[in-house]
mmCIF file of C-alpha atoms in Angstrom:
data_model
loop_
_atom_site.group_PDB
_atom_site.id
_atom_site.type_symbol
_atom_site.label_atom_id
_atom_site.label_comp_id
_atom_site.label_asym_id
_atom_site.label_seq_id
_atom_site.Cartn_x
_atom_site.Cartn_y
_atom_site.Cartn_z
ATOM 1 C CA UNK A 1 86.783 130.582 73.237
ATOM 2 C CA UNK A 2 86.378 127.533 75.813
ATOM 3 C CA UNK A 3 85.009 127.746 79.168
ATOM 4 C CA UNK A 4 85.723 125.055 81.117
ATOM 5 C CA UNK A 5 83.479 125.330 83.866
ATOM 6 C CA UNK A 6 83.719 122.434 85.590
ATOM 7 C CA UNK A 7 87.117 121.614 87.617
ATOM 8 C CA UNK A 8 85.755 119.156 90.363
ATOM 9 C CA UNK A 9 88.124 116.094 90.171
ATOM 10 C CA UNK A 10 85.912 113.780 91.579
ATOM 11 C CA UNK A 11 83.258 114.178 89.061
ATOM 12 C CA UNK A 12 80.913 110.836 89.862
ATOM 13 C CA UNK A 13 79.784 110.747 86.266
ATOM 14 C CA UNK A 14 82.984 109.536 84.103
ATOM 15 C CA UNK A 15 83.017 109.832 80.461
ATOM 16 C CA UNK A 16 85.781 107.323 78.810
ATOM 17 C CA UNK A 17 84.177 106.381 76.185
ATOM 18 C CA UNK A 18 83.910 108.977 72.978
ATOM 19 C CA UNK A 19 79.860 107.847 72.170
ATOM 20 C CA UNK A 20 78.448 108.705 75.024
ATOM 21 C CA UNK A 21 75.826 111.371 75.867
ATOM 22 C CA UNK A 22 77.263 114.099 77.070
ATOM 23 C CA UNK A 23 75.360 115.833 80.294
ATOM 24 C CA UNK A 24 76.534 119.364 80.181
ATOM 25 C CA UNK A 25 74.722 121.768 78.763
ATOM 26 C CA UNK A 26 75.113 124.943 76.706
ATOM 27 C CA UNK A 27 78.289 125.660 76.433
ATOM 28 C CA UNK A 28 79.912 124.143 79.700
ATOM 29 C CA UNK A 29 81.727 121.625 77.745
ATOM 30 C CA UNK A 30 84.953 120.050 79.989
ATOM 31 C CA UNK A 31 88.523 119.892 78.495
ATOM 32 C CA UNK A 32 87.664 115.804 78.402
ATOM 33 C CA UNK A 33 84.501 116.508 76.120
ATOM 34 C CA UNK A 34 86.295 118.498 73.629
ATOM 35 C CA UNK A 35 89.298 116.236 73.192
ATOM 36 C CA UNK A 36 86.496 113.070 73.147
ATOM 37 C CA UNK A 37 84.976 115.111 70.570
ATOM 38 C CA UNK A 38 88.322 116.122 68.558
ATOM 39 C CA UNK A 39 89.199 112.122 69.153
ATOM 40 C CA UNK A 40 85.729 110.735 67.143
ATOM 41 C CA UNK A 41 85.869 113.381 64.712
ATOM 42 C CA UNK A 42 89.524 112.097 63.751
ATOM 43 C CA UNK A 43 88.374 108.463 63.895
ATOM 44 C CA UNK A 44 85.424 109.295 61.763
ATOM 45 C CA UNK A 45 87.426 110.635 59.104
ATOM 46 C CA UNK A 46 90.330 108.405 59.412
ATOM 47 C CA UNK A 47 92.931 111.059 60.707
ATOM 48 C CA UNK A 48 94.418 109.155 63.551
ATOM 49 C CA UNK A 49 93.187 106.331 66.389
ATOM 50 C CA UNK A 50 93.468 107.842 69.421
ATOM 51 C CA UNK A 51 91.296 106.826 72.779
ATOM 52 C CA UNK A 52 91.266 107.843 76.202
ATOM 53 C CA UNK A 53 91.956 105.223 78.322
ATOM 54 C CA UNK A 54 88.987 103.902 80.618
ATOM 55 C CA UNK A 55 89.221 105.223 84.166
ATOM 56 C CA UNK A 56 91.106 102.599 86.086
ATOM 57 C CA UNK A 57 88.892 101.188 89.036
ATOM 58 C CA UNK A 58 89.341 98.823 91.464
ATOM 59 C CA UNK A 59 86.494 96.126 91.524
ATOM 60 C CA UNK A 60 86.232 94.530 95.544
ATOM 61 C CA UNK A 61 82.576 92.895 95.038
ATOM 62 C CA UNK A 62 79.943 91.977 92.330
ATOM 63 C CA UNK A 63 76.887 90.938 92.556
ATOM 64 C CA UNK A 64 75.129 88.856 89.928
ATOM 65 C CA UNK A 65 71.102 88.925 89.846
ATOM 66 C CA UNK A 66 69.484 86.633 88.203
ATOM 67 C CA UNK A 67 68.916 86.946 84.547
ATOM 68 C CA UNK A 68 70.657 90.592 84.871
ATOM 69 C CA UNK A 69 74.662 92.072 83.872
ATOM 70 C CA UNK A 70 76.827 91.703 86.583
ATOM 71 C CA UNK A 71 76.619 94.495 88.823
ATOM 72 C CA UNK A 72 79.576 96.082 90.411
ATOM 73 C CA UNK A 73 78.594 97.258 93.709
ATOM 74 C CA UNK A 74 81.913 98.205 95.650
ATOM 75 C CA UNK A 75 84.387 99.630 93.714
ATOM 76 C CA UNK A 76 87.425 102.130 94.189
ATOM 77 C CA UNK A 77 89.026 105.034 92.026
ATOM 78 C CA UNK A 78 92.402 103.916 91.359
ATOM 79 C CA UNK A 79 95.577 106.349 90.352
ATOM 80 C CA UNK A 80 96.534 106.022 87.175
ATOM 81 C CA UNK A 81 100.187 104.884 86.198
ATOM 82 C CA UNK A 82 100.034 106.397 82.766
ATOM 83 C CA UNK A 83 98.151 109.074 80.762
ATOM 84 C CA UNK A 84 95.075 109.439 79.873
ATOM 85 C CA UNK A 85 95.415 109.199 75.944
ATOM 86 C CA UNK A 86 97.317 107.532 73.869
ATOM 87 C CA UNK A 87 96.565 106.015 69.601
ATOM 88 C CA UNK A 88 98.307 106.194 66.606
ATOM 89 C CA UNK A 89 98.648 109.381 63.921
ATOM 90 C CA UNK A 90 100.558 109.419 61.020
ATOM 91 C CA UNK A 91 102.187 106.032 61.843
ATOM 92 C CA UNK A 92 103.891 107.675 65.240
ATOM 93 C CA UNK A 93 102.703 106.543 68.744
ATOM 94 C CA UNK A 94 101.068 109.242 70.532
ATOM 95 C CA UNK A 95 100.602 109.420 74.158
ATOM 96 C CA UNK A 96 99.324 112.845 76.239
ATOM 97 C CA UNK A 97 97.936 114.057 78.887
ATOM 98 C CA UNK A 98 95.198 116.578 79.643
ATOM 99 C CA UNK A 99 94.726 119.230 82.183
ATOM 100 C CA UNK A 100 92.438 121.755 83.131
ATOM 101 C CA UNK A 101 94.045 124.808 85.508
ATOM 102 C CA UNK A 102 91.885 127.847 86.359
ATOM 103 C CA UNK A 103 95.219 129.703 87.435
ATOM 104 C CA UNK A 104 97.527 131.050 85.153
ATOM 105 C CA UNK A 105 99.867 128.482 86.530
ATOM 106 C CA UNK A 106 99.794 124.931 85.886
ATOM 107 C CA UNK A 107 100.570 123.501 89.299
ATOM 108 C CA UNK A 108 102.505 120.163 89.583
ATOM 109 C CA UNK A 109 100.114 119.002 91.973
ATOM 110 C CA UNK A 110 97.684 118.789 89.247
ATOM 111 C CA UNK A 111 100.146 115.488 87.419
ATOM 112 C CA UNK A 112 101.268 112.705 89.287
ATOM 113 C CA UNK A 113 105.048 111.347 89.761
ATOM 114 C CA UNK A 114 104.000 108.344 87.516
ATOM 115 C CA UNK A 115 102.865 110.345 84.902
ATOM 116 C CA UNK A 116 105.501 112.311 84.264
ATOM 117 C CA UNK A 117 108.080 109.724 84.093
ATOM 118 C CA UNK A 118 105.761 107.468 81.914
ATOM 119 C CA UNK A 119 105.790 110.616 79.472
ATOM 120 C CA UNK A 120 109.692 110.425 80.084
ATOM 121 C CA UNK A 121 109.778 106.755 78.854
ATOM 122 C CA UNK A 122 107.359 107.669 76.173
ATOM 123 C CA UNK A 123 110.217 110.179 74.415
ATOM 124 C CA UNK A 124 112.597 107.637 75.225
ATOM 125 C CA UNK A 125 111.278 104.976 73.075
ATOM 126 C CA UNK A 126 110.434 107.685 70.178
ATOM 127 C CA UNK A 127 106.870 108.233 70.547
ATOM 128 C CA UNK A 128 105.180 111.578 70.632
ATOM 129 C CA UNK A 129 104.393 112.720 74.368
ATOM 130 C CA UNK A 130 102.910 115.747 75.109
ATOM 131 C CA UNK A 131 100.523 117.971 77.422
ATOM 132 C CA UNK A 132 97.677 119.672 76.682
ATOM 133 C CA UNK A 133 96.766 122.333 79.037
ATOM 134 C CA UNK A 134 93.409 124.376 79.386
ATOM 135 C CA UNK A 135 94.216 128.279 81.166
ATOM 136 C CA UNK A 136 89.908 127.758 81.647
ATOM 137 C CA UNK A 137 90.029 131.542 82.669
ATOM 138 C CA UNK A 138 90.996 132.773 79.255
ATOM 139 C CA UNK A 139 90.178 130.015 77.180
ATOM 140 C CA UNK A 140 93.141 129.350 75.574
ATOM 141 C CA UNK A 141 94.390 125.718 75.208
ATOM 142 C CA UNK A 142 98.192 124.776 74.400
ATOM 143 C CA UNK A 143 100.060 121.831 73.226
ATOM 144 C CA UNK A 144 103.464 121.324 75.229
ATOM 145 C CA UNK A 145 105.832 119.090 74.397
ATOM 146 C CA UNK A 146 106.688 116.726 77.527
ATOM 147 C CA UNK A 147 110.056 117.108 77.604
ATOM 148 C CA UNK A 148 109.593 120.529 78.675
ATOM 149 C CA UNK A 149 107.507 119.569 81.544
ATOM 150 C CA UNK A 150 109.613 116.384 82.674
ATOM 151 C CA UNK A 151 112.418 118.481 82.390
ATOM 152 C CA UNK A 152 110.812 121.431 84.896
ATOM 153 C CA UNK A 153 109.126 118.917 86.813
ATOM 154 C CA UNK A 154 112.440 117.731 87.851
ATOM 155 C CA UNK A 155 114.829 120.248 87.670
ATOM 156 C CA UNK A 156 112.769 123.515 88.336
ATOM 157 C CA UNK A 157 112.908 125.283 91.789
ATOM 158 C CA UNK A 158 109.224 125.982 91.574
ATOM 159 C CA UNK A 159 106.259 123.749 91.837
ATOM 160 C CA UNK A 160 104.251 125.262 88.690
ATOM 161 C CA UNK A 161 105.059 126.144 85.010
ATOM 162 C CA UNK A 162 103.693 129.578 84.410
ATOM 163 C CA UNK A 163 101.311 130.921 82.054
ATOM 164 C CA UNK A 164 103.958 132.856 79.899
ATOM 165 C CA UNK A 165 106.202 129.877 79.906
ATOM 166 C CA UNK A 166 103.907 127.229 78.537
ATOM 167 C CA UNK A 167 103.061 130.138 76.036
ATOM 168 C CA UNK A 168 106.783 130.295 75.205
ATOM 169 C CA UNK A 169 107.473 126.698 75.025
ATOM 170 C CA UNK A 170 104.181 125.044 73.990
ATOM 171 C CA UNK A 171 101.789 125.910 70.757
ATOM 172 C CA UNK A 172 98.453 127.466 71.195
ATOM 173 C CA UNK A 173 95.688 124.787 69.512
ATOM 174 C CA UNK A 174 93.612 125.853 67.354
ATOM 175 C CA UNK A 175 89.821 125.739 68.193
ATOM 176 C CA UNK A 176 86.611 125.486 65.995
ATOM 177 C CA UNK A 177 83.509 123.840 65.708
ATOM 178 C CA UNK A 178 84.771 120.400 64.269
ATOM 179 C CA UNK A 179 87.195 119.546 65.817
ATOM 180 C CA UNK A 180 86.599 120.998 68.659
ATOM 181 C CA UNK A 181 89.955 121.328 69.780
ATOM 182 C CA UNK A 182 92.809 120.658 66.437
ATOM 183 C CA UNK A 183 95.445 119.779 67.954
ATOM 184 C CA UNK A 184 96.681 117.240 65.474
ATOM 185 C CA UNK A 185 97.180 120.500 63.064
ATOM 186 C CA UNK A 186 99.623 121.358 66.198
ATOM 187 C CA UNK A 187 101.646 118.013 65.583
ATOM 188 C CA UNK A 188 101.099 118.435 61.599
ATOM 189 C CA UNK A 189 103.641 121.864 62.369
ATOM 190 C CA UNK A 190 105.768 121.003 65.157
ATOM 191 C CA UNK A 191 106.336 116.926 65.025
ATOM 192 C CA UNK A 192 105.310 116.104 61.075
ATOM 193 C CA UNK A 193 108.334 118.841 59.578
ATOM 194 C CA UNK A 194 107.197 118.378 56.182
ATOM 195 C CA UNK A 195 104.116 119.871 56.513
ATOM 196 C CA UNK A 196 100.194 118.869 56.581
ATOM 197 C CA UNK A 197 98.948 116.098 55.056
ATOM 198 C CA UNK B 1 103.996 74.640 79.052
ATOM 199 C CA UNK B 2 101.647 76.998 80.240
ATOM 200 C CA UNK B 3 97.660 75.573 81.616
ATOM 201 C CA UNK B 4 95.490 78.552 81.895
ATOM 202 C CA UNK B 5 92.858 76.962 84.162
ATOM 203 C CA UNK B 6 90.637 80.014 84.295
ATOM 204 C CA UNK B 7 88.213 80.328 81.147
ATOM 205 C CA UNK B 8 85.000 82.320 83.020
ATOM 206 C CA UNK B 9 84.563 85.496 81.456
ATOM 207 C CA UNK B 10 83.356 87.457 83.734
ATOM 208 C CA UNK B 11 85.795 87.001 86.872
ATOM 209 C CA UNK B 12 85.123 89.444 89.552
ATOM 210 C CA UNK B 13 88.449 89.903 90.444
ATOM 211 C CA UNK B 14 90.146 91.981 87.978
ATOM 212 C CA UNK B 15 93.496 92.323 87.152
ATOM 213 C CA UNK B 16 93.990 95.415 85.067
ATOM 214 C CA UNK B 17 97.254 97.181 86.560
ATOM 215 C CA UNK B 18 100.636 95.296 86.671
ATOM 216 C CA UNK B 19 101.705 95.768 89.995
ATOM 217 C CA UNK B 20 98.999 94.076 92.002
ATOM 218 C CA UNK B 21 99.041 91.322 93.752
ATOM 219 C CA UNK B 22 98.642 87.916 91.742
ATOM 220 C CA UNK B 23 95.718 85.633 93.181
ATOM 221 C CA UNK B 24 96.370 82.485 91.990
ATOM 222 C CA UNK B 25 98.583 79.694 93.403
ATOM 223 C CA UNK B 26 100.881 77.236 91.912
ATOM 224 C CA UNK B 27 101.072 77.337 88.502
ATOM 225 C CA UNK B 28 97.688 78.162 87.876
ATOM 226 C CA UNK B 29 98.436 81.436 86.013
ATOM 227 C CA UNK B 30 96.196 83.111 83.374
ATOM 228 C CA UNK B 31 97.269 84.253 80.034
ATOM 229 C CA UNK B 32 96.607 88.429 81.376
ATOM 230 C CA UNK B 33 98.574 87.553 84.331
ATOM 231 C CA UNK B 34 101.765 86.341 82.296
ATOM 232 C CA UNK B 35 101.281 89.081 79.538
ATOM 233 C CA UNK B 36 100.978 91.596 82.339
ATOM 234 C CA UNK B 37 104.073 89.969 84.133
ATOM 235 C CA UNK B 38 106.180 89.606 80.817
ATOM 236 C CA UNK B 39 105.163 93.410 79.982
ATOM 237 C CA UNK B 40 106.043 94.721 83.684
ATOM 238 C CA UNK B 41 109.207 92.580 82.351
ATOM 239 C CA UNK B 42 110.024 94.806 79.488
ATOM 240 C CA UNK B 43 109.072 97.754 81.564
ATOM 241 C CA UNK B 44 111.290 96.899 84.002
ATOM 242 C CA UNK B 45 114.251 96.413 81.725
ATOM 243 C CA UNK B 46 112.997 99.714 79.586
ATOM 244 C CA UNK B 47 112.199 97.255 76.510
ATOM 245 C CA UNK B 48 108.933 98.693 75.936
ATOM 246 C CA UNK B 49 106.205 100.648 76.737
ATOM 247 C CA UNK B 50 102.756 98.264 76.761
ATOM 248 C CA UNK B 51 99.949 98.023 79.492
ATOM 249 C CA UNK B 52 96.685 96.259 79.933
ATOM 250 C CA UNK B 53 94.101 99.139 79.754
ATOM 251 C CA UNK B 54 91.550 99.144 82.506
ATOM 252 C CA UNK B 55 88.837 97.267 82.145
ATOM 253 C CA UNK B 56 86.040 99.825 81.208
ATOM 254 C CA UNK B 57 83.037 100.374 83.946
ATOM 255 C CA UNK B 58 80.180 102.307 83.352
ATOM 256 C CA UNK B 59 80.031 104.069 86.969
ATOM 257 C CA UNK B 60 76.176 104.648 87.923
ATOM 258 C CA UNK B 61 76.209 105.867 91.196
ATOM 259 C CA UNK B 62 79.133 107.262 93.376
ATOM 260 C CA UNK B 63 78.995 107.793 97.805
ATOM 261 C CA UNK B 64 81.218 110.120 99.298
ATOM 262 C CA UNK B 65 81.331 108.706 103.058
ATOM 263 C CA UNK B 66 82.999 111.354 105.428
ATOM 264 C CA UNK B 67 86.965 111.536 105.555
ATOM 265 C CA UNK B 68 87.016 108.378 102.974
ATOM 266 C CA UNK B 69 87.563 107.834 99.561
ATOM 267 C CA UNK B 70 84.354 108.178 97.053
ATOM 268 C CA UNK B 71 83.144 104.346 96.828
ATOM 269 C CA UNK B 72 81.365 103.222 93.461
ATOM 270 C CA UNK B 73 77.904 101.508 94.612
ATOM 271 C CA UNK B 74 76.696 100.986 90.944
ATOM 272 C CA UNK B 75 78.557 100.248 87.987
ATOM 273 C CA UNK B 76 78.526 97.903 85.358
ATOM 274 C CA UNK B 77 80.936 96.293 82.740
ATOM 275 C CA UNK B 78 80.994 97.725 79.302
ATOM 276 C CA UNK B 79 82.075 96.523 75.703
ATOM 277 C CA UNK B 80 85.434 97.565 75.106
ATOM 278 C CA UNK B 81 85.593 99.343 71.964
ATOM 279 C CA UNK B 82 89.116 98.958 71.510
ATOM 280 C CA UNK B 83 91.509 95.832 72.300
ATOM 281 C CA UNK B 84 92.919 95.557 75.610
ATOM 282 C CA UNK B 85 96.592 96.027 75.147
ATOM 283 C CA UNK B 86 98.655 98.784 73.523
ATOM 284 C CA UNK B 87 101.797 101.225 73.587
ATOM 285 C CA UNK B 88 105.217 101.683 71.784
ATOM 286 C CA UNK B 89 108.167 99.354 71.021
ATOM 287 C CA UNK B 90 111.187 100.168 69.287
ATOM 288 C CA UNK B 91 109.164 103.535 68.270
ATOM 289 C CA UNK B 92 106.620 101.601 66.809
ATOM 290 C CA UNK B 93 102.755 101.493 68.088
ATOM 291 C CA UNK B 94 101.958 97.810 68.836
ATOM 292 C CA UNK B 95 98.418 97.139 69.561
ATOM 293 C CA UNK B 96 97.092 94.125 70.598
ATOM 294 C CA UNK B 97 94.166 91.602 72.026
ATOM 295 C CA UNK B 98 95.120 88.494 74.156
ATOM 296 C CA UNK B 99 92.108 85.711 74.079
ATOM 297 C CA UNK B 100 92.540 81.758 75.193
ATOM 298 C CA UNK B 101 90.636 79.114 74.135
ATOM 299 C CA UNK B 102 90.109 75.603 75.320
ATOM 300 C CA UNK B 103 89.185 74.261 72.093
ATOM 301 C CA UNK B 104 91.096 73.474 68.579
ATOM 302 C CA UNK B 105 89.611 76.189 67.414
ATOM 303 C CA UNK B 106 89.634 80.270 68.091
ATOM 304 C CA UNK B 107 85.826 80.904 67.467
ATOM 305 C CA UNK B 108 85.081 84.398 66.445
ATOM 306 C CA UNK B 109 82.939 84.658 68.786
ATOM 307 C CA UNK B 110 85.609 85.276 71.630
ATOM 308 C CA UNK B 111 86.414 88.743 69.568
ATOM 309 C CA UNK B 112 83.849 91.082 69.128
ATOM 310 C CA UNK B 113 83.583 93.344 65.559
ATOM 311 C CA UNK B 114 84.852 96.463 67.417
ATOM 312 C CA UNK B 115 87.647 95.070 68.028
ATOM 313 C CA UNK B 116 88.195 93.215 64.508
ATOM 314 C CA UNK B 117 87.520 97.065 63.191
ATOM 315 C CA UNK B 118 89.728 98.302 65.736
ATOM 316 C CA UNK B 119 93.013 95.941 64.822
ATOM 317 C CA UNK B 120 92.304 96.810 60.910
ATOM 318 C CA UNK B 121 92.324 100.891 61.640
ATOM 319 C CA UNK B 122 95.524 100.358 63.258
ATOM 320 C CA UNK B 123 97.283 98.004 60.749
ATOM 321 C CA UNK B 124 95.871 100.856 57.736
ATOM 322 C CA UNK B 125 97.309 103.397 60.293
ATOM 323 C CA UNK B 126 101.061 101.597 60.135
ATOM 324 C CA UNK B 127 100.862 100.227 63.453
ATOM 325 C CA UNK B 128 101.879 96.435 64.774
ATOM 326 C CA UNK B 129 98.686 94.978 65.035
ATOM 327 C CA UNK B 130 98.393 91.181 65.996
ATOM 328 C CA UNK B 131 96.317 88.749 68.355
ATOM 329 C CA UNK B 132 98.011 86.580 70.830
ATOM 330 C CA UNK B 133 96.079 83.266 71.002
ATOM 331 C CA UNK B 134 96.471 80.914 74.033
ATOM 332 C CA UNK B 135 95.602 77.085 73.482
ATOM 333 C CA UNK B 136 95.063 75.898 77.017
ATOM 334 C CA UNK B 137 94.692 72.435 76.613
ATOM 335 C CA UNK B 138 98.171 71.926 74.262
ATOM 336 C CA UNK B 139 99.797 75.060 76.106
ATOM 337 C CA UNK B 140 100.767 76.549 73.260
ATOM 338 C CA UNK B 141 100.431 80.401 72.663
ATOM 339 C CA UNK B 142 100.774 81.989 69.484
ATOM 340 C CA UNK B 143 100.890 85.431 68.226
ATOM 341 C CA UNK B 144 99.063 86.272 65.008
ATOM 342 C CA UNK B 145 99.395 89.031 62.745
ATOM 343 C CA UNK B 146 95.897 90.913 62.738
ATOM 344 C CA UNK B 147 95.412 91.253 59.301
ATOM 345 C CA UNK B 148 95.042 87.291 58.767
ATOM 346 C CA UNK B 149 92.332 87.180 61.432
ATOM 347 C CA UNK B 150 90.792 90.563 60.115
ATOM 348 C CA UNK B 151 90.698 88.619 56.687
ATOM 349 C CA UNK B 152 89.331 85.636 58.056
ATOM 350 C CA UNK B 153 86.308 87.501 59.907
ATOM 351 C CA UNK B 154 85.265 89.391 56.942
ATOM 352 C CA UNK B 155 86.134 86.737 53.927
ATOM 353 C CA UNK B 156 86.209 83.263 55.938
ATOM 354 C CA UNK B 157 82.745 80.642 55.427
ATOM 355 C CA UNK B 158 83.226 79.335 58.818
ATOM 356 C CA UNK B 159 83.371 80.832 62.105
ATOM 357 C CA UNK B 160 86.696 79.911 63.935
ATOM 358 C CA UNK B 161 89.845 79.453 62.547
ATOM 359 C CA UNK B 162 91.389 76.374 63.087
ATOM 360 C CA UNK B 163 94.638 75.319 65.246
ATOM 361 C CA UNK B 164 96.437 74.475 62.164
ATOM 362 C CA UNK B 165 95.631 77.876 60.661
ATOM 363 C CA UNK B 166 96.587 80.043 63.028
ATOM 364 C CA UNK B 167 100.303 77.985 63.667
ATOM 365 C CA UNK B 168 100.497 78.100 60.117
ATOM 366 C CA UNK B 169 100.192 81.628 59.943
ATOM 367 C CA UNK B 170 101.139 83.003 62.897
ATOM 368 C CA UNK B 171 103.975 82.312 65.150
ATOM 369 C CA UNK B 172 104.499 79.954 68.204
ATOM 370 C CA UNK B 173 105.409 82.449 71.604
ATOM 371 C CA UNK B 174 108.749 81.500 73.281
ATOM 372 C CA UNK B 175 108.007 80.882 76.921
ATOM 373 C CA UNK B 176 110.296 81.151 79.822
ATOM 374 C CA UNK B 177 110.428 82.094 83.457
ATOM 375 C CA UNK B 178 111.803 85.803 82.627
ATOM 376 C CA UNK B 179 109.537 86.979 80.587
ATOM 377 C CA UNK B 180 106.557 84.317 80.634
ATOM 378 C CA UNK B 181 105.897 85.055 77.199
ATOM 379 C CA UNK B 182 108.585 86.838 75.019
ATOM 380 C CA UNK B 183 105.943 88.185 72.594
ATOM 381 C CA UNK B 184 108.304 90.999 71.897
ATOM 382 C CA UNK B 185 110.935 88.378 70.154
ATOM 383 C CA UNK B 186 108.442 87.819 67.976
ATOM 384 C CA UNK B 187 107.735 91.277 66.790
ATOM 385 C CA UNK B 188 111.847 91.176 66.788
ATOM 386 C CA UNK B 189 111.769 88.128 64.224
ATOM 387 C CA UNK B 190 109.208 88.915 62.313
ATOM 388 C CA UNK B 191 107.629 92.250 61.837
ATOM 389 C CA UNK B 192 111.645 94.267 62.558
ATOM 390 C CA UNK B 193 113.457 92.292 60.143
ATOM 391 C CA UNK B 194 117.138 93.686 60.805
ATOM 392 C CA UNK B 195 117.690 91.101 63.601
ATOM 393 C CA UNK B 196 116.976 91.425 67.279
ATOM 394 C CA UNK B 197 118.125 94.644 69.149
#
């Protein structure tokens, strides 16, 4: 069962990149780890390529000392205007998005405009979009298909997609030691018809 | 004919996102600006799917100053471990790195083994892989496939490939005002052999 302790969205330290050290400890592993995790362990074994995209910044000034790397020293978050990970399994284009909620909602607030309608496009031009969505309270992690979300995002009277509806509509993912978090066994079932491979 | 007068590598002004501003005059464009301008093209015109990833930073040390947004103080550049361009066209995954050279020659070292690794997981993986090379001094800009230059990394005596290689193998990039570089007719000639769409 995951506990995702940490929902702060302006975390200063930023982990894009699937080698690095990780600087939780125990168990206090973020939504981010676990798919970084589930990402090298299906690179490793030649499942799929799949990265999460570096966090977009805006660079204003650098500094270059002598005989030293550049040195960014002003810099800016920027919004993103797509998700967070996207690759290749099984020949398909994949493209998702991850969220943490410690409601049993998942609150639109929590995905941007841009988002959503690049996950739109995505399923236009035949790729695989989806959502995966951490309830941190119970520990339960699903896989929801994007259309389900673009569709509510735009058409629902409510701001959130419920607990019992993402349960409904989306596919619990299965989790274990390595990987972490399978959810290409969820695509394997729900997008790959013939079965595992 | 395209001049891309810019060859420093590590410009501190960095254009990662396709809707910013462009900050160079007259025709002084750089090969990232007119692959992010042709790809905002087929955005635009719901052609494809492709972005520039964000350059990736290795953020040191954050500030929160009161009632503004968290500034970055320290960061640094990192490697990329993948190449800088992907997404989906005509349902396919297309993956791709975009390098210019002022010489005859492409000289490996302008591509780094991560990235050479990278291209050849995604051609084994049944993605479009392929490097688009810009020849600043003839203004000529080809696209290669990536297993020729994968093969030429790994199995090649010297350390380049030559002009005449790569426009032997490869293929020269139309050019044109909308898009600057209609890459994608390429993949439509080439790698979707039913005709254009």
């Amino acid at each position: 069962m995951v506990n995702y302790p940490n929902m702060k969205k302006s975390q200063p330290i930023i982990h894009e990149n699937y080698n690095e050290k990780h600087y939780t400890t125990h168990r206090g592993m973020s939504l981010e780890e676990d798919i970084s995790m589930s990402n090298q362990y299906y690179l490793a074994n030649d499942k799929a390529v799949i990265y999460k995209k570096p966090t977009p910044v805006q660079i204003v000034k650098v500094d270059y000392p002598k005989r030293e790397a550049a040195k960014i020293v002003e810099a800016y978050y920027k919004t993103p205007s797509t998700t967070d990970y996207n690759g290749i399994y099984r020949g398909k284009y994949v493209d998702f998005e991850a969220k943490e909620t410690r409601a049993m909602t998942f609150p639109f607030s929590n995905i941007s405009k841009h988002q959503i309608d690049h996950l739109a496009r995505i399923i236009k031009h035949g790729g695989i979009a989806f959502v995966i969505i951490a309830f941190t309270k119970i520990g339960e992690v699903y896989l929801l298909d994007a259309s389900y979300m673009v569709d509510e995002y735009y058409h629902a009277t409510r701001q959130s997609m419920t607990y019992d509806t993402i349960k409904s509509l989306g596919h619990l993912i299965p989790q274990g030691y390595q990987p972490r978090l399978d959810y290409l066994k969820v695509l394997d079932m729900f997008y790959f018809k013939e079965g595992n491979k």
